[in-house]
CSV table of C-alpha atoms in Angstrom, one decimal:
chain,number,residue,atom,x,y,z
A,342,MET,CA,-27.3,-8.4,0.5
A,343,SER,CA,-25.0,-11.3,1.3
A,344,ARG,CA,-21.5,-11.6,-0.2
A,345,LEU,CA,-22.6,-14.5,-2.3
A,346,ALA,CA,-25.6,-12.6,-3.6
A,347,ARG,CA,-23.4,-9.6,-4.5
A,348,LEU,CA,-21.0,-11.9,-6.3
A,349,ARG,CA,-23.8,-13.6,-8.2
A,350,GLU,CA,-25.2,-10.2,-9.2
A,351,LYS,CA,-21.7,-9.4,-10.7
A,352,MET,CA,-21.6,-12.8,-12.4
A,353,SER,CA,-25.0,-12.1,-14.0
A,354,GLN,CA,-23.8,-8.7,-15.3
A,355,GLU,CA,-20.6,-10.3,-16.8
A,356,GLU,CA,-22.6,-13.3,-18.2
A,357,ILE,CA,-20.7,-15.7,-16.1
A,358,ASP,CA,-22.4,-18.8,-14.7
A,359,GLY,CA,-19.5,-20.1,-12.6
A,360,PHE,CA,-16.7,-18.5,-10.6
A,361,LEU,CA,-13.6,-20.4,-9.4
A,362,ILE,CA,-12.2,-18.7,-6.3
A,363,THR,CA,-8.6,-19.6,-5.5
A,364,SER,CA,-6.8,-16.7,-3.8
A,365,PRO,CA,-6.5,-16.9,0.0
A,366,TYR,CA,-7.9,-13.4,0.7
A,367,ASN,CA,-10.9,-13.9,-1.5
A,368,LEU,CA,-11.5,-17.4,-0.2
A,369,ARG,CA,-11.6,-16.0,3.3
A,370,TYR,CA,-13.9,-13.1,2.3
A,371,PHE,CA,-16.5,-15.3,0.6
A,372,THR,CA,-16.2,-18.5,2.6
A,373,ASN,CA,-14.8,-17.6,6.1
A,374,PHE,CA,-12.3,-20.4,5.6
A,375,THR,CA,-8.9,-19.9,7.3
A,376,GLY,CA,-7.1,-23.0,6.3
A,377,THR,CA,-4.4,-23.4,3.7
A,378,THR,CA,-5.9,-25.9,1.3
A,379,GLY,CA,-9.1,-25.4,-0.6
A,380,LEU,CA,-11.0,-23.5,-3.3
A,381,ALA,CA,-14.6,-22.5,-4.0
A,382,LEU,CA,-16.8,-22.8,-7.0
A,383,VAL,CA,-19.9,-20.5,-7.1
A,384,THR,CA,-22.6,-21.1,-9.7
A,385,LYS,CA,-25.9,-19.3,-10.2
A,386,GLU,CA,-27.7,-21.7,-7.8
A,387,GLN,CA,-25.0,-23.6,-5.9
A,388,ALA,CA,-21.8,-22.9,-3.9
A,389,PHE,CA,-19.2,-25.6,-3.3
A,390,PHE,CA,-16.1,-25.6,-1.1
A,391,VAL,CA,-13.5,-28.2,-2.2
A,392,THR,CA,-10.9,-29.4,0.2
A,393,ASP,CA,-9.1,-32.6,1.3
A,394,PHE,CA,-9.8,-34.7,4.4
A,395,ARG,CA,-7.5,-32.5,6.6
A,396,TYR,CA,-9.9,-29.6,6.4
A,397,THR,CA,-13.4,-30.9,5.8
A,398,GLN,CA,-14.4,-30.5,9.5
A,399,GLN,CA,-13.0,-27.0,9.6
A,400,ALA,CA,-14.6,-26.0,6.3
A,401,ALA,CA,-18.0,-27.3,7.5
A,402,LYS,CA,-17.9,-25.0,10.5
A,403,GLN,CA,-16.6,-22.0,8.7
A,404,ALA,CA,-18.0,-22.1,5.1
A,405,GLN,CA,-21.6,-22.6,6.2
A,406,GLU,CA,-23.1,-21.2,3.0
A,407,PHE,CA,-21.2,-23.8,1.0
A,408,GLU,CA,-21.6,-27.5,0.3
A,409,ILE,CA,-18.4,-29.1,1.4
A,410,VAL,CA,-16.9,-31.4,-1.2
A,411,LYS,CA,-14.0,-33.7,-0.3
A,412,ASN,CA,-11.4,-34.4,-2.9
A,413,SER,CA,-8.8,-37.2,-2.7
A,414,GLY,CA,-7.0,-36.6,-6.0
A,415,ASN,CA,-6.2,-33.5,-7.9
A,416,ILE,CA,-8.4,-30.7,-6.7
A,417,PHE,CA,-8.9,-29.3,-10.2
A,418,ALA,CA,-10.2,-32.7,-11.3
A,419,LYS,CA,-13.0,-32.4,-8.7
A,420,VAL,CA,-13.7,-28.9,-10.0
A,421,ALA,CA,-14.1,-30.3,-13.5
A,422,GLU,CA,-16.6,-32.8,-12.2
A,423,LEU,CA,-18.6,-30.1,-10.5
A,424,VAL,CA,-18.5,-27.8,-13.5
A,425,GLU,CA,-19.9,-30.6,-15.8
A,426,LYS,CA,-22.5,-31.8,-13.3
A,427,ASN,CA,-23.8,-28.2,-12.8
A,428,ALA,CA,-23.8,-27.3,-16.5
A,429,VAL,CA,-21.4,-24.4,-16.1
A,430,HIS,CA,-20.8,-23.0,-19.6
A,431,ALA,CA,-18.6,-19.9,-18.7
A,432,LEU,CA,-16.2,-20.5,-15.8
A,433,ALA,CA,-14.5,-17.4,-14.5
A,434,PHE,CA,-11.1,-17.8,-12.8
A,435,GLU,CA,-8.8,-15.4,-11.0
A,436,GLU,CA,-6.1,-14.8,-13.6
A,437,ASP,CA,-3.8,-13.2,-11.1
A,438,TYR,CA,-3.8,-16.3,-8.8
A,439,ILE,CA,-3.7,-19.2,-11.2
A,440,SER,CA,-0.3,-20.3,-12.5
A,441,PHE,CA,0.2,-21.2,-16.1
A,442,SER,CA,0.5,-24.9,-15.2
A,443,GLU,CA,-2.8,-24.8,-13.3
A,444,TYR,CA,-4.5,-23.0,-16.2
A,445,SER,CA,-3.2,-25.6,-18.6
A,446,LEU,CA,-4.6,-28.4,-16.4
A,447,LEU,CA,-8.0,-26.7,-16.1
A,448,GLU,CA,-8.0,-26.3,-19.9
A,449,GLU,CA,-7.3,-30.0,-20.2
A,450,LEU,CA,-9.9,-31.1,-17.7
A,451,ILE,CA,-12.7,-28.7,-18.5
A,452,THR,CA,-13.6,-29.4,-22.2
A,453,GLU,CA,-17.3,-28.4,-22.4
A,454,SER,CA,-17.0,-25.0,-20.8
A,455,SER,CA,-15.2,-21.8,-21.7
A,456,LEU,CA,-12.6,-20.4,-19.2
A,457,VAL,CA,-12.9,-16.7,-18.6
A,458,PRO,CA,-9.9,-14.9,-17.0
A,459,VAL,CA,-11.0,-12.2,-14.6
A,460,SER,CA,-9.0,-9.7,-12.6
A,461,GLY,CA,-10.1,-7.4,-9.8
A,462,LEU,CA,-13.8,-8.3,-9.8
A,463,LEU,CA,-13.8,-10.1,-6.4
A,464,GLU,CA,-11.4,-7.5,-4.9
A,465,SER,CA,-13.8,-4.7,-5.9
A,466,LEU,CA,-16.5,-6.4,-3.8
A,467,ARG,CA,-14.2,-6.3,-0.7
A,468,GLU,CA,-13.6,-2.5,-0.9
A,469,VAL,CA,-16.7,-1.5,1.1
A,470,LYS,CA,-16.4,-2.9,4.6
A,471,ASP,CA,-19.3,-4.0,6.7
A,472,ASP,CA,-19.7,-3.3,10.5
A,473,GLN,CA,-17.9,-6.5,11.5
A,474,GLU,CA,-14.9,-5.8,9.2
A,475,ILE,CA,-14.7,-2.2,10.5
A,476,ALA,CA,-14.7,-3.4,14.1
A,477,ARG,CA,-11.8,-5.7,13.4
A,478,ILE,CA,-9.8,-3.1,11.6
A,479,LYS,CA,-10.4,-0.7,14.5
A,480,GLN,CA,-9.1,-3.3,17.0
A,481,ALA,CA,-6.0,-3.9,14.8
A,482,CYS,CA,-5.5,-0.1,14.8
A,483,SER,CA,-5.9,0.1,18.6
A,484,ILE,CA,-3.3,-2.6,19.1
A,485,ALA,CA,-0.9,-0.6,16.8
A,486,ASP,CA,-1.5,2.5,18.9
A,487,GLN,CA,-0.7,0.7,22.1
A,488,ALA,CA,2.5,-0.7,20.6
A,489,PHE,CA,3.7,2.8,19.5
A,490,ASP,CA,3.1,4.1,23.0
A,491,HIS,CA,5.1,1.1,24.3
A,492,ILE,CA,8.0,1.7,22.0
A,493,LEU,CA,8.3,5.3,22.9
A,494,LYS,CA,8.8,4.3,26.6
A,495,MET,CA,11.6,1.9,25.9
A,496,VAL,CA,13.6,3.0,22.8
A,497,GLN,CA,17.0,4.5,23.6
A,498,PRO,CA,20.4,5.0,22.0
A,499,GLY,CA,22.3,1.8,21.6
A,500,MET,CA,19.4,-0.3,20.6
A,501,THR,CA,19.3,-1.7,17.1
A,502,GLU,CA,16.5,-1.2,14.6
A,503,ILE,CA,15.8,-5.0,14.7
A,504,GLU,CA,15.4,-4.9,18.5
A,505,ILE,CA,12.8,-2.1,18.1
A,506,ALA,CA,11.0,-4.1,15.4
A,507,ASN,CA,10.9,-7.2,17.6
A,508,GLN,CA,9.6,-5.2,20.5
A,509,LEU,CA,6.8,-3.9,18.4
A,510,ASP,CA,6.0,-7.3,16.9
A,511,PHE,CA,6.0,-9.2,20.2
A,512,PHE,CA,4.0,-6.5,22.0
A,513,MET,CA,1.3,-6.5,19.4
A,514,ARG,CA,1.0,-10.3,19.7
A,515,SER,CA,0.7,-9.9,23.4
A,516,LEU,CA,-2.4,-7.8,22.9
A,517,GLY,CA,-4.1,-10.3,20.7
A,518,ALA,CA,-2.7,-9.8,17.2
A,519,SER,CA,-2.3,-13.0,15.2
A,520,GLY,CA,0.7,-11.6,13.3
A,521,VAL,CA,2.2,-8.5,11.7
A,522,SER,CA,0.7,-6.9,8.6
A,523,PHE,CA,4.1,-6.9,6.9
A,524,GLU,CA,7.7,-6.9,7.8
A,525,THR,CA,8.1,-4.1,10.3
A,526,ILE,CA,10.0,-1.0,9.0
A,527,VAL,CA,12.4,0.7,11.3
A,528,ALA,CA,14.7,3.2,9.5
A,529,SER,CA,16.8,5.5,11.6
A,530,GLY,CA,19.3,8.3,10.8
A,531,VAL,CA,20.1,8.6,7.1
A,532,ARG,CA,18.3,5.2,6.6
A,533,SER,CA,15.0,7.0,7.2
A,534,ALA,CA,15.4,8.3,3.6
A,535,MET,CA,14.6,4.7,2.5
A,536,PRO,CA,10.7,4.5,2.3
A,537,HIS,CA,10.8,0.8,2.9
A,538,GLY,CA,13.9,0.5,5.1
A,539,VAL,CA,13.2,-2.8,6.8
A,540,ALA,CA,14.8,-3.0,10.2
A,541,SER,CA,18.5,-3.6,10.2
A,542,ASN,CA,21.4,-4.1,12.6
A,543,LYS,CA,22.0,-0.3,12.6
A,544,THR,CA,22.3,1.1,16.1
A,545,ILE,CA,20.2,4.0,17.2
A,546,GLU,CA,22.3,7.1,17.9
A,547,GLN,CA,21.7,10.4,19.6
A,548,GLY,CA,20.2,12.9,17.1
A,549,ASP,CA,18.7,10.1,14.9
A,550,ILE,CA,15.2,10.6,13.4
A,551,ILE,CA,13.4,7.3,13.3
A,552,THR,CA,10.6,6.2,11.0
A,553,ILE,CA,8.6,3.1,12.0
A,554,ASP,CA,5.9,1.7,9.7
A,555,PHE,CA,4.1,-1.3,11.2
A,556,GLY,CA,0.7,-2.9,11.8
A,557,CYS,CA,-0.9,-6.1,12.8
A,558,TYR,CA,-3.5,-8.7,11.9
A,559,TYR,CA,-6.5,-9.0,14.2
A,560,GLU,CA,-9.1,-11.7,13.3
A,561,GLY,CA,-7.9,-11.5,9.7
A,562,TYR,CA,-7.9,-7.7,9.3
A,563,VAL,CA,-4.9,-5.4,9.2
A,564,SER,CA,-3.8,-2.0,10.5
A,565,ASP,CA,-1.0,0.1,8.9
A,566,MET,CA,0.5,3.0,10.7
A,567,THR,CA,3.7,5.1,10.3
A,568,ARG,CA,5.1,7.5,12.8
A,569,THR,CA,8.4,9.4,12.8
A,570,PHE,CA,10.1,10.6,16.0
A,571,ALA,CA,13.6,11.6,17.1
A,572,ILE,CA,16.2,10.7,19.7
A,573,GLY,CA,17.6,14.1,20.5
A,574,ASP,CA,17.5,17.1,18.2
A,575,PRO,CA,17.5,15.9,14.5
A,576,GLY,CA,18.4,19.3,13.1
A,577,GLU,CA,16.5,22.1,11.5
A,578,GLN,CA,16.1,20.6,8.0
A,579,LEU,CA,14.4,17.4,9.2
A,580,LYS,CA,12.2,19.4,11.6
A,581,GLU,CA,11.2,21.6,8.6
A,582,ILE,CA,10.2,18.6,6.4
A,583,TYR,CA,8.5,17.0,9.3
A,584,GLN,CA,6.1,20.0,9.6
A,585,ILE,CA,5.5,20.0,5.8
A,586,VAL,CA,4.7,16.3,5.8
A,587,LEU,CA,2.4,16.6,8.9
A,588,ASP,CA,0.5,19.6,7.3
A,589,ALA,CA,0.1,17.6,4.0
A,590,GLN,CA,-1.2,14.6,5.9
A,591,LEU,CA,-3.7,16.7,7.8
A,592,LYS,CA,-4.9,18.3,4.6
A,593,VAL,CA,-5.7,14.9,3.2
A,594,ILE,CA,-7.7,14.1,6.3
A,595,GLU,CA,-9.7,17.4,5.8
A,596,ALA,CA,-10.3,16.4,2.1
A,597,ALA,CA,-11.1,12.7,2.4
A,598,LYS,CA,-14.8,12.1,1.9
A,599,PRO,CA,-17.3,10.3,-0.4
A,600,GLY,CA,-17.2,11.5,-4.0
A,601,VAL,CA,-13.6,12.5,-4.0
A,602,SER,CA,-11.4,10.4,-6.3
A,603,GLY,CA,-8.0,8.8,-5.4
A,604,ILE,CA,-6.4,11.1,-7.9
A,605,GLU,CA,-7.8,14.2,-6.3
A,606,LEU,CA,-6.9,13.1,-2.8
A,607,ASP,CA,-3.4,12.2,-3.9
A,608,ALA,CA,-3.0,15.7,-5.4
A,609,VAL,CA,-3.9,17.3,-2.1
A,610,ALA,CA,-0.7,16.0,-0.4
A,611,ARG,CA,1.5,16.0,-3.6
A,612,ASP,CA,0.8,19.5,-4.6
A,613,TYR,CA,1.3,20.8,-1.1
A,614,ILE,CA,4.7,19.1,-0.7
A,615,ALA,CA,5.7,20.2,-4.2
A,616,SER,CA,4.9,23.8,-3.3
A,617,PHE,CA,7.9,23.7,-0.9
A,618,GLY,CA,10.2,22.3,-3.5
A,619,TYR,CA,10.1,18.7,-2.3
A,620,GLY,CA,8.0,17.2,-5.1
A,621,GLU,CA,10.7,14.9,-6.3
A,622,ALA,CA,11.3,13.7,-2.8
A,623,PHE,CA,7.8,12.3,-2.5
A,624,GLY,CA,7.9,9.4,-5.0
A,625,HIS,CA,5.2,7.0,-3.7
A,626,SER,CA,1.4,7.2,-3.7
A,627,THR,CA,-0.4,9.0,-0.9
A,628,GLY,CA,-2.3,5.9,0.2
A,629,HIS,CA,-4.0,2.6,-0.5
A,630,GLY,CA,-6.9,0.6,0.8
A,631,ILE,CA,-6.6,-1.9,3.6
A,632,GLY,CA,-8.7,-4.8,4.8
A,633,LEU,CA,-7.9,-8.5,4.6
A,634,ASP,CA,-4.8,-7.5,2.7
A,635,ILE,CA,-2.3,-4.8,3.5
A,636,HIS,CA,-2.7,-3.4,-0.1
A,637,GLU,CA,-6.1,-3.5,-1.7
A,638,GLY,CA,-8.5,-1.1,-3.3
A,639,PRO,CA,-9.4,1.7,-3.4
A,640,ASN,CA,-6.1,3.5,-3.9
A,641,VAL,CA,-5.0,7.1,-3.3
A,642,SER,CA,-2.6,7.7,-6.3
A,643,MET,CA,-2.1,9.7,-9.5
A,644,ARG,CA,-3.9,6.9,-11.4
A,645,ALA,CA,-6.7,6.0,-9.0
A,646,ASP,CA,-9.8,7.6,-10.7
A,647,LYS,CA,-12.3,5.7,-8.6
A,648,THR,CA,-14.3,7.9,-6.1
A,649,PHE,CA,-14.6,7.0,-2.5
A,650,VAL,CA,-17.8,5.7,-0.9
A,651,PRO,CA,-18.7,5.1,2.8
A,652,GLY,CA,-17.1,2.0,4.1
A,653,ASN,CA,-13.8,2.4,2.3
A,654,VAL,CA,-10.8,2.2,4.5
A,655,ILE,CA,-7.7,3.9,3.2
A,656,THR,CA,-4.3,5.0,4.4
A,657,ASP,CA,-3.0,8.6,4.4
A,658,GLU,CA,0.8,8.5,4.2
A,659,PRO,CA,2.7,11.3,2.5
A,660,GLY,CA,6.4,11.5,3.0
A,661,ILE,CA,9.6,13.3,2.1
A,662,TYR,CA,12.9,11.4,1.7
A,663,LEU,CA,16.3,13.2,1.3
A,664,PRO,CA,19.2,10.8,0.6
A,665,ASP,CA,22.2,11.1,3.0
A,666,VAL,CA,20.0,13.4,5.2
A,667,GLY,CA,16.9,11.4,6.3
A,668,GLY,CA,13.2,11.1,5.7
A,669,VAL,CA,9.8,11.6,7.3
A,670,ARG,CA,6.5,9.7,6.7
A,671,ILE,CA,3.3,10.0,8.8
A,672,GLU,CA,0.5,7.5,8.2
A,673,ASP,CA,-3.0,7.0,9.5
A,674,ASP,CA,-5.9,4.7,8.6
A,675,LEU,CA,-9.1,6.5,7.6
A,676,LEU,CA,-12.6,5.1,7.4
A,677,ILE,CA,-14.7,7.0,4.8
A,678,THR,CA,-18.0,7.9,6.3
A,679,SER,CA,-21.2,9.5,4.9
A,680,THR,CA,-20.0,12.9,6.1
A,681,GLY,CA,-16.3,12.7,5.7
A,682,ASN,CA,-13.9,10.3,7.5
A,683,GLU,CA,-13.0,8.8,10.8
A,684,ILE,CA,-9.3,8.5,11.9
A,685,LEU,CA,-8.8,5.0,13.1
A,686,THR,CA,-5.2,5.3,14.3
A,687,GLN,CA,-5.0,7.7,17.3
A,688,SER,CA,-1.3,7.9,18.1
A,689,PRO,CA,0.1,11.5,18.5
A,690,LYS,CA,1.5,13.1,15.3
A,691,GLU,CA,3.4,16.1,16.5
A,692,LEU,CA,7.2,15.7,16.3
A,693,ILE,CA,8.2,13.8,19.5
A,694,ILE,CA,11.8,14.3,20.5
A,695,LEU,CA,12.9,11.8,23.2
């Protein structure tokens, strides 16, 4: 079933006869459009992509299931014309991606239809990846793996965290990445206790443990990997928590399969880490979905009651963070399969001491 067909099936279930798509990730998913200006209107029978003269040729090539409509004035005025012309009575819109001023304008322009705020419906359709999406995520993961191997060969005391981050970012681009998934995290020494310690001017020192969390975009899809390694001996306490985190991460891999909920999978890592007395030092979720966006469903957390199905791609990233000491996080990307899961990130996970 095509993406538009699946959307129309959802629309029918929700008694919606029109859907206005405005968020960039959802636009790309349903229309293949990669430009920066445009929106889509999907009705029971028709599909329109509205953009200005700068993008009509691009949209015609990319959004092939859509009728391309050029607007020269306010884009929502063109939407209002289409809504009236196609007798849309209940128009759904993405409430998380429409500003108050945009909503007010829609309400002013669209007088014969009801506006229905919707959250999460389109995103739920993106959670199960098709073969093409999986192939792109795998390539993004392969690029990240090669970048990690590259960084291990060149990192040394005296470099700054920013220099390491730049090396990672530039190397991934040299392998075909279009950009980074998020601002690369490089946290060394006591800064490794900061789960989101974006790279700073701190200099790498002998004995530092270093956590790097990074990934890239490849043809619109992301990778997300974390590895922790050391420059010289980091000390017994950090080596101890490294092993605990690694064992917790491996237990999640063993347990990840269809039918398991995000709550259950999160508890696998959380309970294991807590059994060693480090429960309070693991304050974030065990994982999240990835795809077009770096954070999307399904999640692996204490509140994620949805069960996994084949085609989901999730992260597995437990961690322990000790202020003024340091921290450890290890993260892989996992594809849920019919029999369990496939690990998409292949970089070594044993503690590497350079």
